[in-house]
Amino acid sequence: MMTKVSNGLWTNLCRKKEEPNKSFSSEYALDEEDKQQKTITDLHRRLCHRQDPENFITLNTINRYLQAHRWNIDEAEGMILRTLEWRTKHQPQQWQCKWCIETPGYHAW
């Protein structure tokens, strides 16, 4: 059955959409978003046993690090671990800026 579409083109409504055979591999069945979510979950599992008193390791943090490292889970994990070491050593959450104390929002744009 042919139907005229609003812009004047004809389309075949009876034609079945051909879908690729997804039974060969479970990886093939996952679209890009599912793969990214799986990568986030895998990295979270790797990091969940780490001590994180300031709750730095969140799903959003993991997502940012993975995006920065083009979804390479090993590179992102290494960078997160180095960041945790740096944060433990330097304790930025304890820093106090004298200008921010005198004028709240001093560094805000």
Short mmCIF file of C-alpha atoms in Angstrom, two decimals:
data_model
loop_
_atom_site.label_atom_id
_atom_site.label_comp_id
_atom_site.label_asym_id
_atom_site.label_seq_id
_atom_site.Cartn_x
_atom_site.Cartn_y
_atom_site.Cartn_z
CA MET A 1 0.00 0.00 0.00
CA MET A 2 1.44 3.33 -1.05
CA THR A 3 0.58 6.48 0.83
CA LYS A 4 1.32 10.08 -0.03
CA VAL A 5 3.21 11.87 2.71
CA SER A 6 2.58 15.57 3.39
CA ASN A 7 5.69 16.75 1.54
CA GLY A 8 4.61 14.94 -1.63
CA LEU A 9 6.85 11.89 -1.31
CA TRP A 10 5.37 8.45 -1.54
CA THR A 11 6.12 5.88 1.12
CA ASN A 12 5.41 2.19 1.41
CA LEU A 13 3.59 1.60 4.71
CA CYS A 14 3.36 -2.16 4.30
CA ARG A 15 7.09 -2.72 4.09
CA LYS A 16 8.41 -4.39 7.21
CA LYS A 17 11.42 -2.81 8.83
CA GLU A 18 14.38 -5.07 8.52
CA GLU A 19 16.14 -5.40 11.82
CA PRO A 20 19.62 -6.82 12.04
CA ASN A 21 19.95 -10.21 13.68
CA LYS A 22 20.79 -9.42 17.28
CA SER A 23 21.02 -13.01 18.48
CA PHE A 24 24.73 -13.38 17.68
CA SER A 25 26.02 -11.41 20.65
CA SER A 26 24.60 -9.75 23.73
CA GLU A 27 27.03 -6.86 23.13
CA TYR A 28 25.45 -6.25 19.72
CA ALA A 29 22.03 -5.91 21.30
CA LEU A 30 23.15 -3.08 23.53
CA ASP A 31 22.87 0.32 22.02
CA GLU A 32 25.39 3.05 22.84
CA GLU A 33 23.48 4.35 25.87
CA ASP A 34 23.20 0.88 27.36
CA LYS A 35 26.92 0.31 26.86
CA GLN A 36 27.71 3.58 28.61
CA GLN A 37 25.40 2.75 31.51
CA LYS A 38 27.01 -0.69 31.80
CA THR A 39 30.47 0.93 31.84
CA ILE A 40 29.39 3.35 34.59
CA THR A 41 28.01 0.46 36.64
CA ASP A 42 31.16 -1.62 36.13
CA LEU A 43 33.43 1.21 37.24
CA HIS A 44 31.19 1.93 40.23
CA ARG A 45 31.52 -1.73 41.27
CA ARG A 46 35.31 -1.47 41.02
CA LEU A 47 35.39 1.65 43.19
CA CYS A 48 32.62 0.98 45.73
CA HIS A 49 34.95 -0.69 48.26
CA ARG A 50 37.23 2.38 48.44
CA GLN A 51 37.15 4.62 51.46
CA ASP A 52 35.53 7.87 50.44
CA PRO A 53 34.71 9.94 53.53
CA GLU A 54 33.69 13.01 51.55
CA ASN A 55 31.50 11.04 49.11
CA PHE A 56 33.49 12.14 46.09
CA ILE A 57 32.73 8.97 44.11
CA THR A 58 29.22 9.43 42.79
CA LEU A 59 27.65 8.18 39.58
CA ASN A 60 27.91 11.71 38.18
CA THR A 61 31.62 11.84 39.00
CA ILE A 62 32.18 8.45 37.39
CA ASN A 63 30.25 9.58 34.32
CA ARG A 64 32.37 12.76 34.01
CA TYR A 65 35.64 10.86 34.31
CA LEU A 66 34.53 8.23 31.78
CA GLN A 67 33.50 10.90 29.29
CA ALA A 68 36.83 12.68 29.78
CA HIS A 69 38.67 9.44 29.01
CA ARG A 70 36.45 8.46 26.06
CA TRP A 71 34.78 5.65 27.99
CA ASN A 72 38.08 3.87 28.70
CA ILE A 73 37.29 2.28 32.05
CA ASP A 74 40.92 1.59 33.05
CA GLU A 75 42.09 5.16 32.38
CA ALA A 76 39.08 6.65 34.17
CA GLU A 77 39.59 4.38 37.18
CA GLY A 78 43.26 5.35 37.39
CA MET A 79 42.44 9.05 37.26
CA ILE A 80 39.73 8.72 39.92
CA LEU A 81 42.17 6.85 42.20
CA ARG A 82 44.85 9.53 41.69
CA THR A 83 42.24 12.21 42.41
CA LEU A 84 41.24 10.43 45.63
CA GLU A 85 44.89 10.24 46.69
CA TRP A 86 45.33 13.95 45.98
CA ARG A 87 42.14 14.85 47.86
CA THR A 88 43.22 12.71 50.83
CA LYS A 89 46.66 14.35 50.91
CA HIS A 90 45.60 17.97 50.35
CA GLN A 91 42.07 17.90 51.84
CA PRO A 92 40.56 20.64 49.65
CA GLN A 93 37.25 20.37 51.51
CA GLN A 94 39.04 21.90 54.52
CA TRP A 95 40.41 24.91 52.66
CA GLN A 96 39.08 28.29 53.63
CA CYS A 97 39.49 31.35 51.49
CA LYS A 98 39.77 34.58 53.47
CA TRP A 99 38.04 36.49 50.67
CA CYS A 100 35.10 34.07 50.64
CA ILE A 101 34.74 34.42 54.39
CA GLU A 102 34.78 38.24 54.18
CA THR A 103 32.62 38.42 51.04
CA PRO A 104 30.54 35.30 50.38
CA GLY A 105 30.48 34.53 46.67
CA TYR A 106 33.72 36.44 46.06
CA HIS A 107 34.87 34.00 43.36
CA ALA A 108 31.44 33.66 41.74
CA TRP A 109 30.96 35.26 38.36
#
